Tab-separated table of C-alpha atoms and ligand atoms in Angstrom:
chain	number	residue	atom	x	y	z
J	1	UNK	CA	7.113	-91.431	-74.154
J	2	UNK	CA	9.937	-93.743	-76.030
J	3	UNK	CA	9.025	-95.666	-78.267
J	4	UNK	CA	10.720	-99.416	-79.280
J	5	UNK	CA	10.378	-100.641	-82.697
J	6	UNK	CA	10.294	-103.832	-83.028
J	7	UNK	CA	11.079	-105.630	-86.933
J	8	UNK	CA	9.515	-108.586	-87.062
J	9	UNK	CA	9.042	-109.192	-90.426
J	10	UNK	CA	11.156	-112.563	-89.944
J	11	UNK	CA	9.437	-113.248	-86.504
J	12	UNK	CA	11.921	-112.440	-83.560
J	13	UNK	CA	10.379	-114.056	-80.541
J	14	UNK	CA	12.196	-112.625	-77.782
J	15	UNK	CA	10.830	-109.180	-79.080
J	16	UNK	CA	7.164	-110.926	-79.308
J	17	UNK	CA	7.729	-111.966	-76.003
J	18	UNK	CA	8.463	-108.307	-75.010
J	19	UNK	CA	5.844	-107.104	-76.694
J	20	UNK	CA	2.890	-109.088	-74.782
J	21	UNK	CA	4.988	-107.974	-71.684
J	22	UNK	CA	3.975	-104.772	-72.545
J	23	UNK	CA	0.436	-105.560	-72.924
J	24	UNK	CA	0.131	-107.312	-69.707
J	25	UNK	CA	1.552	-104.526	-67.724
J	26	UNK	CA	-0.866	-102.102	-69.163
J	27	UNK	CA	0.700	-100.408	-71.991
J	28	UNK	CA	0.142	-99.896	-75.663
J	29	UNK	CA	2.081	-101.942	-78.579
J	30	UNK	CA	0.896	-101.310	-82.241
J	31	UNK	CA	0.943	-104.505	-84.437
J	32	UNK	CA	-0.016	-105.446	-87.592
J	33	UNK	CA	-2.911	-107.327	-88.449
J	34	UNK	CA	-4.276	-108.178	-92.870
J	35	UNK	CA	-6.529	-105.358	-92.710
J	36	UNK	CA	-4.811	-102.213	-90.702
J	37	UNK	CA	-2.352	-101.938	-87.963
J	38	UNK	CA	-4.231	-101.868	-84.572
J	39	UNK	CA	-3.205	-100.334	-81.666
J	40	UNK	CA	-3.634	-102.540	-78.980
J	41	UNK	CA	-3.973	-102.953	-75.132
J	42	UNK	CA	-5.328	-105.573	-72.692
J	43	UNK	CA	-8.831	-105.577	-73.106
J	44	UNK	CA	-9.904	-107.049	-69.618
J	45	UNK	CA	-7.899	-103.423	-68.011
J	46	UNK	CA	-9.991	-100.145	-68.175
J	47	UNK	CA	-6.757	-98.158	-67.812
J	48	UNK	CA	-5.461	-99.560	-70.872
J	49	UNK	CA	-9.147	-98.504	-72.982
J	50	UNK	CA	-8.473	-95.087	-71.533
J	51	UNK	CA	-4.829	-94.765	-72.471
J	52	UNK	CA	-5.844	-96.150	-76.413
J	53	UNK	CA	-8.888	-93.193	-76.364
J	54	UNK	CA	-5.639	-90.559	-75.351
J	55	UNK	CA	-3.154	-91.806	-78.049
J	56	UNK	CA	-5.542	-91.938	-80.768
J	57	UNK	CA	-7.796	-89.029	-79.473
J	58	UNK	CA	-10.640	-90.701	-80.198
J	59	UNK	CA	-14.121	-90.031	-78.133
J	60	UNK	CA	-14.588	-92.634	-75.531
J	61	UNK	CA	-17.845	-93.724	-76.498
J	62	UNK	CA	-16.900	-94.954	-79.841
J	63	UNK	CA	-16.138	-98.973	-78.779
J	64	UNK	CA	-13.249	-100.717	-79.650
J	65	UNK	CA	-12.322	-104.196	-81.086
J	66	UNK	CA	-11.338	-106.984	-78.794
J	67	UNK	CA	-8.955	-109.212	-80.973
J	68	UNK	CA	-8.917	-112.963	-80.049
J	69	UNK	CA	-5.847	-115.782	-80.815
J	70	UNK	CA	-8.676	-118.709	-81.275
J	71	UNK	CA	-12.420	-117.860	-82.273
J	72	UNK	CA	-13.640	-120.564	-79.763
J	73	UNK	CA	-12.149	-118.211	-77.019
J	74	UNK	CA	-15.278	-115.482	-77.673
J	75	UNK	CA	-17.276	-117.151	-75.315
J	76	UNK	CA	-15.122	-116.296	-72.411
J	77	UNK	CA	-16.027	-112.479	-73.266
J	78	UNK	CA	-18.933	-112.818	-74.896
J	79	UNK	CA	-22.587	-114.663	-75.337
J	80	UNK	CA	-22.056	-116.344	-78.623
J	81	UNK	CA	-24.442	-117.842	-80.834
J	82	UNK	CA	-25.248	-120.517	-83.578
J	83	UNK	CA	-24.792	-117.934	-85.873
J	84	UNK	CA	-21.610	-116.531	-84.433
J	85	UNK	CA	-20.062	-120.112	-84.864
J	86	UNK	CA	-21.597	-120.388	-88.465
J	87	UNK	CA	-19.245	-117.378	-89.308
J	88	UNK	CA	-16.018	-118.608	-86.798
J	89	UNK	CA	-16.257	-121.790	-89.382
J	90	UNK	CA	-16.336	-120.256	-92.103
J	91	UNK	CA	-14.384	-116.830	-91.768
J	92	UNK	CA	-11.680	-117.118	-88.797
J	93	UNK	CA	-9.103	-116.469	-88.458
J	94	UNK	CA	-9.659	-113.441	-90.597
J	95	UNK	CA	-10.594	-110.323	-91.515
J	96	UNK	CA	-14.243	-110.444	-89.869
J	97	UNK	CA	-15.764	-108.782	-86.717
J	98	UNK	CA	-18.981	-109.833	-85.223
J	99	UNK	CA	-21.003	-107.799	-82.456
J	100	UNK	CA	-22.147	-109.929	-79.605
J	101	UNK	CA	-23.517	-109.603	-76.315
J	102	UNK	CA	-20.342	-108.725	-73.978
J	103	UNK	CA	-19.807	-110.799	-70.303
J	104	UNK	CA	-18.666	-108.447	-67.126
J	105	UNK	CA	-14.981	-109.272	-67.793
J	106	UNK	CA	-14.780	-106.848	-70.702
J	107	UNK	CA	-14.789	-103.552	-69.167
J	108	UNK	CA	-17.653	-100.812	-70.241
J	109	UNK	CA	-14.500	-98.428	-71.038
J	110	UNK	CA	-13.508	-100.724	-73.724
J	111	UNK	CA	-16.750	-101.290	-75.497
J	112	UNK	CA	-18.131	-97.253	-75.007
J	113	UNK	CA	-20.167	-98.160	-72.352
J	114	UNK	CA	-22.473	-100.636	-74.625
J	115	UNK	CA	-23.944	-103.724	-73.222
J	116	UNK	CA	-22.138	-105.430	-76.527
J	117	UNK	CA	-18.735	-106.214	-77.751
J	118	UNK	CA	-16.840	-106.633	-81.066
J	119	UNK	CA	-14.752	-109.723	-81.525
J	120	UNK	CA	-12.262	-110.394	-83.881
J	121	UNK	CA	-9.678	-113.044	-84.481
J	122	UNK	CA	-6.980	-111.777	-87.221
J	123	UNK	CA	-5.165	-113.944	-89.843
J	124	UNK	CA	-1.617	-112.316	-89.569
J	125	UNK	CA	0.118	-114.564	-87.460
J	126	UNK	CA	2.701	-111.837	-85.539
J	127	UNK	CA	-1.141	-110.793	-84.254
J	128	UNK	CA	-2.187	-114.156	-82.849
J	129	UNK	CA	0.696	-114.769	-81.672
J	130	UNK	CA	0.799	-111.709	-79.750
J	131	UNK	CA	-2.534	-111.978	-78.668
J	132	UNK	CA	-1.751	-115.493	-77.383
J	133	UNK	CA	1.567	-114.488	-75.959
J	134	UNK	CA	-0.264	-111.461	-73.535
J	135	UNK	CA	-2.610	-114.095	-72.495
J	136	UNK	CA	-5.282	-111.643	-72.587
J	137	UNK	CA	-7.818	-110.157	-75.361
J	138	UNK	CA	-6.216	-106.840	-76.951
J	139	UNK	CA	-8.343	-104.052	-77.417
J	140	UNK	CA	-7.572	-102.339	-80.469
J	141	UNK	CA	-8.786	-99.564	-82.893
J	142	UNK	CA	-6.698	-99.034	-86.389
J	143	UNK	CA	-3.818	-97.426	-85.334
J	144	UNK	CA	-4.544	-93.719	-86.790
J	145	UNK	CA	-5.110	-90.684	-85.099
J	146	UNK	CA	-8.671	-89.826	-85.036
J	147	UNK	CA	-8.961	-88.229	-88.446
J	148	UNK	CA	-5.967	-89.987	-90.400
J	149	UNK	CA	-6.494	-92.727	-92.905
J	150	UNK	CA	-5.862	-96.510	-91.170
J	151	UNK	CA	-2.231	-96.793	-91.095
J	152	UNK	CA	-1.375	-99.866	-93.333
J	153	UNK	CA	2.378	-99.777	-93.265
J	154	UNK	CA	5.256	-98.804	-90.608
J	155	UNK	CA	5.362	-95.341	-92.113
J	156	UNK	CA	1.857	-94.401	-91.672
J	157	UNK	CA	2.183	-95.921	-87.412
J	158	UNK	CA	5.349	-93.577	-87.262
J	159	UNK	CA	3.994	-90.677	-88.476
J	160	UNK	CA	0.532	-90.980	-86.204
J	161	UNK	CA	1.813	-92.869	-82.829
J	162	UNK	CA	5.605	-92.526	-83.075
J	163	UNK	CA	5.917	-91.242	-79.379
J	164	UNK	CA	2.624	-91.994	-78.172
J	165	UNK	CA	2.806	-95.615	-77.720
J	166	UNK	CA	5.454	-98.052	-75.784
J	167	UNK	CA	6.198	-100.250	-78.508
J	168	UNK	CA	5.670	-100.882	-82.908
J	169	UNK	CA	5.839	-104.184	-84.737
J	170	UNK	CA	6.623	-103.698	-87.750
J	171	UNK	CA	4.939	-106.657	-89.837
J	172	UNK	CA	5.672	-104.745	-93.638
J	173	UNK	CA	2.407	-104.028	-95.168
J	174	UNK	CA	-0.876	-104.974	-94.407
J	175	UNK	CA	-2.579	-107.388	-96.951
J	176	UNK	CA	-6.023	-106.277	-97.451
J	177	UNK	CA	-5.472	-102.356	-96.536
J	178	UNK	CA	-9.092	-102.038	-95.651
J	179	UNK	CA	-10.400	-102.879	-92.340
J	180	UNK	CA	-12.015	-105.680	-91.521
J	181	UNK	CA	-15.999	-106.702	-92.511
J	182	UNK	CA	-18.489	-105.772	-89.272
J	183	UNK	CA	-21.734	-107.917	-88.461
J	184	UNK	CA	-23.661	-107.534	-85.888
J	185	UNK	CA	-25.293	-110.820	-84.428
J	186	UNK	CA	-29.456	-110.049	-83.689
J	187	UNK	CA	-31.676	-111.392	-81.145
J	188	UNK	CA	-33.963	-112.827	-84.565
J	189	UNK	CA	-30.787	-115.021	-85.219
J	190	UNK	CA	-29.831	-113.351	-88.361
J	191	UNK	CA	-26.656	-110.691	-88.943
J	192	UNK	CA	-26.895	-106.831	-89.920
J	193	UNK	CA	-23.648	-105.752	-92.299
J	194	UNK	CA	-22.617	-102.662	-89.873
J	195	UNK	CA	-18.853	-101.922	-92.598
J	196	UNK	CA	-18.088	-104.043	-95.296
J	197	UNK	CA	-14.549	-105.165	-95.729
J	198	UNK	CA	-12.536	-108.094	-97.738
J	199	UNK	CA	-15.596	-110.803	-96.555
J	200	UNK	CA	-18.433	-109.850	-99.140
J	201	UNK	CA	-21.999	-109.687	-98.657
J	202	UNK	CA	-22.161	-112.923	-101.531
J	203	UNK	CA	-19.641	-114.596	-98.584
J	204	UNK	CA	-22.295	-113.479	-95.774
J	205	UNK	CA	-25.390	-114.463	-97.448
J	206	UNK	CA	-23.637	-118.187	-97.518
J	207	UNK	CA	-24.409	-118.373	-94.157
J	208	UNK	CA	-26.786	-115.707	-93.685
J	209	UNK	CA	-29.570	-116.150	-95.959
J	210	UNK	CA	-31.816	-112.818	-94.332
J	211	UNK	CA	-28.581	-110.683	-94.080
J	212	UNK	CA	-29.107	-107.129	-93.296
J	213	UNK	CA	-27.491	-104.296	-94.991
J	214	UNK	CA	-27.225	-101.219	-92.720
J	215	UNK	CA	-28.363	-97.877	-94.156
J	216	UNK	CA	-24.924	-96.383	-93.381
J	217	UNK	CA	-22.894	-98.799	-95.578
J	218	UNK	CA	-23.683	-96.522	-98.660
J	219	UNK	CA	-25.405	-93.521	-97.353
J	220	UNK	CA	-24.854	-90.706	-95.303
J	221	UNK	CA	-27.264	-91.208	-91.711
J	222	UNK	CA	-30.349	-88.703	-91.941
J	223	UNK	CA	-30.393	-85.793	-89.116
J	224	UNK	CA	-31.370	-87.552	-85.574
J	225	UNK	CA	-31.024	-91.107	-86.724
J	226	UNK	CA	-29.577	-93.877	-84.541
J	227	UNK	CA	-25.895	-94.986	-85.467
J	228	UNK	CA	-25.559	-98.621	-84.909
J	229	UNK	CA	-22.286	-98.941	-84.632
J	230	UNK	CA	-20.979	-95.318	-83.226
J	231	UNK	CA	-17.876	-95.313	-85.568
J	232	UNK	CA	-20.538	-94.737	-88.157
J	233	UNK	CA	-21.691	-91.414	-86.311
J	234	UNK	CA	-18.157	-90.015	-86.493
J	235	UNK	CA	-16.758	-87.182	-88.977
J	236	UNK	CA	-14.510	-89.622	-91.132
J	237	UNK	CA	-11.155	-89.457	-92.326
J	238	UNK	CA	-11.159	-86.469	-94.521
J	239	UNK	CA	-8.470	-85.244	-96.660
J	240	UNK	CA	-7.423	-81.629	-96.576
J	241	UNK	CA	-8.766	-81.029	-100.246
J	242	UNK	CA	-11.860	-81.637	-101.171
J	243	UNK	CA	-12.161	-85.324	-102.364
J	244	UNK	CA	-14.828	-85.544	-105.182
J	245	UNK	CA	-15.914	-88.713	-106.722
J	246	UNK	CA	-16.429	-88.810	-110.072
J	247	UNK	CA	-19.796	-91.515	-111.338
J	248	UNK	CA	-18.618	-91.989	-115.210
J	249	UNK	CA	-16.521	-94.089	-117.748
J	250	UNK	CA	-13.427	-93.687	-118.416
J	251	UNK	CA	-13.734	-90.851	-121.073
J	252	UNK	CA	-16.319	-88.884	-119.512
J	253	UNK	CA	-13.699	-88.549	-116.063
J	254	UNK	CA	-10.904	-88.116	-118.164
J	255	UNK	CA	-12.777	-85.380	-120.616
J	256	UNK	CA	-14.016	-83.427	-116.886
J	257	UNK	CA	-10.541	-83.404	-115.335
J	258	UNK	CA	-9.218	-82.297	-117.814
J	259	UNK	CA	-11.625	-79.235	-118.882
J	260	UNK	CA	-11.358	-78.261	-115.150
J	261	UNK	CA	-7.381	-78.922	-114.539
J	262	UNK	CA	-5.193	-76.496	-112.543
J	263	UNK	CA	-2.340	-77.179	-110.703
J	264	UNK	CA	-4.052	-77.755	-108.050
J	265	UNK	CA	-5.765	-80.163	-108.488
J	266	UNK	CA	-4.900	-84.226	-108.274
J	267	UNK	CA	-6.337	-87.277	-109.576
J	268	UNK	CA	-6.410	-91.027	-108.092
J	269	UNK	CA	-6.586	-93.211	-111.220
J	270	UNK	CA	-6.645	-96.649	-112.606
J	271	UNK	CA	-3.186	-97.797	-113.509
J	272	UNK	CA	-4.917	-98.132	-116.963
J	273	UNK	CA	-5.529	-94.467	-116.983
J	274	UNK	CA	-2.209	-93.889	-115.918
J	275	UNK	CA	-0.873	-92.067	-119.821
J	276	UNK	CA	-4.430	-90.112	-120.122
J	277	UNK	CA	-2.877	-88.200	-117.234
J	278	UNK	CA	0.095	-87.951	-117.455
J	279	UNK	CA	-0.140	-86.180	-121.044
J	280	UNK	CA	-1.619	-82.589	-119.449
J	281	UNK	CA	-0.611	-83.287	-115.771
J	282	UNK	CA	2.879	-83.575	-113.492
J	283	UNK	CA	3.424	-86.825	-112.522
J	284	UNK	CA	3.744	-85.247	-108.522
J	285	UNK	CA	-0.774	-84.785	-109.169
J	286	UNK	CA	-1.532	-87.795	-110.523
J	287	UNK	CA	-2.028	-90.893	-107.751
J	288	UNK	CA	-2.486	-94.133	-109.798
J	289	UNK	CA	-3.902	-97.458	-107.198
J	290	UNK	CA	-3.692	-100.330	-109.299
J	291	UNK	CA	-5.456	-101.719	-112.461
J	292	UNK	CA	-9.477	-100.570	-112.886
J	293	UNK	CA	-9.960	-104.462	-112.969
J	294	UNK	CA	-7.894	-104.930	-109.302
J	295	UNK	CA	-10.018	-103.993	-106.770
J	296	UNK	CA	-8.032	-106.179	-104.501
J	297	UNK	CA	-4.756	-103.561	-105.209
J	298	UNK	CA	-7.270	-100.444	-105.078
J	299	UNK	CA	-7.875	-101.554	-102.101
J	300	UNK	CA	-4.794	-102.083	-100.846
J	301	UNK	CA	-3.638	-98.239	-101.960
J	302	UNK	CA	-6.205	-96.433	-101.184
J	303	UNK	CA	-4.992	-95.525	-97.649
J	304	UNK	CA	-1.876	-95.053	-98.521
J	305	UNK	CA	-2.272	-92.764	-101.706
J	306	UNK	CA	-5.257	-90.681	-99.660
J	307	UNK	CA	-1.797	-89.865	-96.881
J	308	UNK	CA	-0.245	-89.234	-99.938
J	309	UNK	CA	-1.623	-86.439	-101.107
J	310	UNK	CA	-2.365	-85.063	-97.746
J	311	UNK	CA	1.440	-84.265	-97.594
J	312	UNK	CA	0.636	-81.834	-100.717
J	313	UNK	CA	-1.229	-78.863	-101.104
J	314	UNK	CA	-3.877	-79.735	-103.417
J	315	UNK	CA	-7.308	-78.233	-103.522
J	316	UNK	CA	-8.984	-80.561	-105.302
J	317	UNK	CA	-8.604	-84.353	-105.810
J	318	UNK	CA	-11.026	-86.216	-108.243
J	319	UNK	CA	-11.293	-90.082	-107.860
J	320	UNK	CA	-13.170	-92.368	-109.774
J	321	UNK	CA	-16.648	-93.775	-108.033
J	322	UNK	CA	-16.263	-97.037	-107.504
J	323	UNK	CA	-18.480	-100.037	-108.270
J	324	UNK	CA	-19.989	-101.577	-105.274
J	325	UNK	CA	-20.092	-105.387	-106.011
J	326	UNK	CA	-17.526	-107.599	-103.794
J	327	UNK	CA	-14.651	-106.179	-101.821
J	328	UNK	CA	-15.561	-102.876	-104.138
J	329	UNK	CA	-18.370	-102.247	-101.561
J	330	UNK	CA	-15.599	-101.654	-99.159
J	331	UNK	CA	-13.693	-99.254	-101.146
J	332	UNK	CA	-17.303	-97.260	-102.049
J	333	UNK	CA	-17.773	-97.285	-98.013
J	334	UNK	CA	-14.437	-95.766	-97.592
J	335	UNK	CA	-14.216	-93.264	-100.313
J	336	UNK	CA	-17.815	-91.687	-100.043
J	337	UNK	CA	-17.054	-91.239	-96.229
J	338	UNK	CA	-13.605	-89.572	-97.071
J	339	UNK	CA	-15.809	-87.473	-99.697
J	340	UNK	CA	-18.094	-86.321	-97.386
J	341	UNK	CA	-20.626	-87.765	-99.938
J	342	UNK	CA	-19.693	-85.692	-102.928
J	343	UNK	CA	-20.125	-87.203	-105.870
J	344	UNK	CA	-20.281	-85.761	-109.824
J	345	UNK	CA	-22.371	-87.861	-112.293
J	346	UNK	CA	-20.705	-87.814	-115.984
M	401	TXA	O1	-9.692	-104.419	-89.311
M	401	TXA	C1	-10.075	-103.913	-88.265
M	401	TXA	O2	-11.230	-104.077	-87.825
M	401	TXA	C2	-9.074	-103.029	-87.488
M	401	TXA	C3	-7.938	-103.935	-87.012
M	401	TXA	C4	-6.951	-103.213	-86.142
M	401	TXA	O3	-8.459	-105.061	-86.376
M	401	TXA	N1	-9.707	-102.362	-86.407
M	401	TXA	C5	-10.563	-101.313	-86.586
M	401	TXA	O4	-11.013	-100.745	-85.406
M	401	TXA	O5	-10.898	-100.903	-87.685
M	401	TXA	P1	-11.734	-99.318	-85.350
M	401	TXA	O6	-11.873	-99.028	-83.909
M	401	TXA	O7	-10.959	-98.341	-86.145
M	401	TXA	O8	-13.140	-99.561	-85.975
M	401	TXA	C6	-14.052	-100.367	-85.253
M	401	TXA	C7	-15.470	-99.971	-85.538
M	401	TXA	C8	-15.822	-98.601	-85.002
M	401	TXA	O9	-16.549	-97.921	-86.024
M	401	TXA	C9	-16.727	-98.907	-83.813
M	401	TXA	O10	-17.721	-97.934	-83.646
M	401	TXA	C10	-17.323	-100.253	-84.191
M	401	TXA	O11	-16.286	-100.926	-84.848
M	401	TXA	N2	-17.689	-101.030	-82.991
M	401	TXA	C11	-16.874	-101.490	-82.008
M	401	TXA	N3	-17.575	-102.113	-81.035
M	401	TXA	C12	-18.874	-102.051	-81.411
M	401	TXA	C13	-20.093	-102.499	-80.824
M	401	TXA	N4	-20.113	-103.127	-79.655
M	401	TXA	N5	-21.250	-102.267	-81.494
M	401	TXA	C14	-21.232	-101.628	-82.696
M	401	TXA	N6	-20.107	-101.170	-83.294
M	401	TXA	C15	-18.949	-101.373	-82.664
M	402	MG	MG1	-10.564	-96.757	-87.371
């Protein structure tokens, strides 16, 4: 398949226009939204679900995201609730999805065949505008293959759907580099924290003051247990070394990577850190990803350094655990996943 790039980082319209063409008739346009690129497709056509599940070769029970260009337009797909607007006023546009009850108009290929539906109404402006443009919802996962990290820059979309896809906008690089917070809305009224993301659980409990944490946001799901939300079920992203996580201060990770260096092995570090390293090790095994007091940039490089490295042959990469207050939640979510739970206490 050819693929058009579209650079829209100073907002060409014609090529938005295109783009939402593209959508309408059925075919798939990665854009950029402030958490990950998506890779998107008209939500309301089954055809379109199908053709996302192929390019990202991703099982077709594992729903997708239905992006929205106004948070009042859920109710067309959805049932929403009082507690559903509680979070539209406080949190969209943004980088929030909530679970609701779906209507018929959203197929069953597009949600996995649940009787619910995640709804989301992005910040980044080339996304609404997009979304507004097709004139329909757009169905979209991050735009990774199954397996990769979520692309958060044109580089990463080349490199997974270059070829794959009709069209790419690139928007530069994604704000927030994490994707976005998931709640589900429950029949007692209150919300259950399915992934956290940029919107905290402090920033939940504001409007939800019985907020549910689900199990899965910090550990791994015991054998025969119920995923809510079937991404959680899945064999995460993965590097090709082994990712290990180490739960110390500064010295005590410092004083282990260095009693057990080779070179083969890599470290993602605090900016801070940054000399420690760089004394013993090559500067091509040592991944710094922002300042140990920046979760916010951490955050932001994670993804990218985790490709990074994949490009190398490392056995070994050591990380430092992170703590899981705020927006650091998101980055403990992401990193024990990409573990596979290992983690080495100093
Ligand atoms: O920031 C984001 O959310 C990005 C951008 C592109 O918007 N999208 C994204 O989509 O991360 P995806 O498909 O990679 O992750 C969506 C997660 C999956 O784990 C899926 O299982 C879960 O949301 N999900 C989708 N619909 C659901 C539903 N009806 N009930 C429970 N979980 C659902
Ligand atoms: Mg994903």
């Amino acid at each position: 398949m050819k693929t058009e790039i579209f650079s829209l980082q100073n907002s060409k319209n014609a090529d938005l226009a295109r783009a939402a063409q593209i959508i309408r008739s059925g075919g798939l346009v990665v854009f950029p939204t402030e958490t990950v690129y998506g890779l998107g497709g008209d939500a309301t056509n089954p055809m379109a679900a199908k053709k996302i599940y192929a390019a990202k070769g991703r099982p077709s029970d594992n729903p997708l995201i239905i992006h929205i260009s106004d948070p009042r337009d859920a109710e067309k797909y959805s049932f929403t609730t009082e507690m559903y607007r509680k979070i539209a006023d406080k949190f969209m546009p943004g980088p929030i999805t909530v679970i609701l009850k779906s209507r018929d108009i959203i197929p069953p290929e597009t949600r996995g065949g649940l009787d619910t539906v995640a709804v989301r109404c992005p910040e980044n402006e080339i996304a609404r505008e997009l979304i507004y443009k097709s004139g329909v919802p757009i169905a979209a996962p991050s735009a990774n293959l199954s397996g990769s990290p979520s692309p958060t820059k044109l580089s990463h979309v080349v490199d997974d759907m270059y070829g794959r896809v009709d069209a790419i906008i690139d928007g530069g690089e994604c704000e927030i580099g994490l994707e976005s917070t998931i709640v589900s809305c429950d029949p007692d009224g209150n919300l259950t924290l399915l992934r956290p993301g940029k919107i905290t659980v402090d920033e939940l409990l504001e409007v939800c003051p019985e907020l549910r944490i689900a199990d899965a946001v910090t550990d791994k799901l015991k054998d025969g247990e119920i995923a809510k939300s079937p991404g959680m079920k899945y064999k995460h992203y993965a590097p090709k070394a082994s990712l290990i996580l180490l739960d110390g201060d500064k010295m005590s990770i410092f004083n282990y990577i260095k009693a057990n260096y080779n070179p083969n092995i890599a470290v993602i570090c605090y900016d801070d850190d940054l000399d420690l390293y760089l004394d013993f090790m090559p500067e091509s095994n040592v991944y710094p990803f922002g300042k140990s007091s920046d979760v916010m940039t951490q955050a932001k490089l994670l993804f990218s350094r985790l490709r990074e490295t994949d490009k190398q042959e490392f056995d070994t990469i050591y990380a430092p655990l992170p703590a899981r207050s705020g927006i650091g939640l998101a980055l403990y979510n992401r990193m024990i996943r990409a573990a596979a739970h290992t983690i080495i206490k100093l």
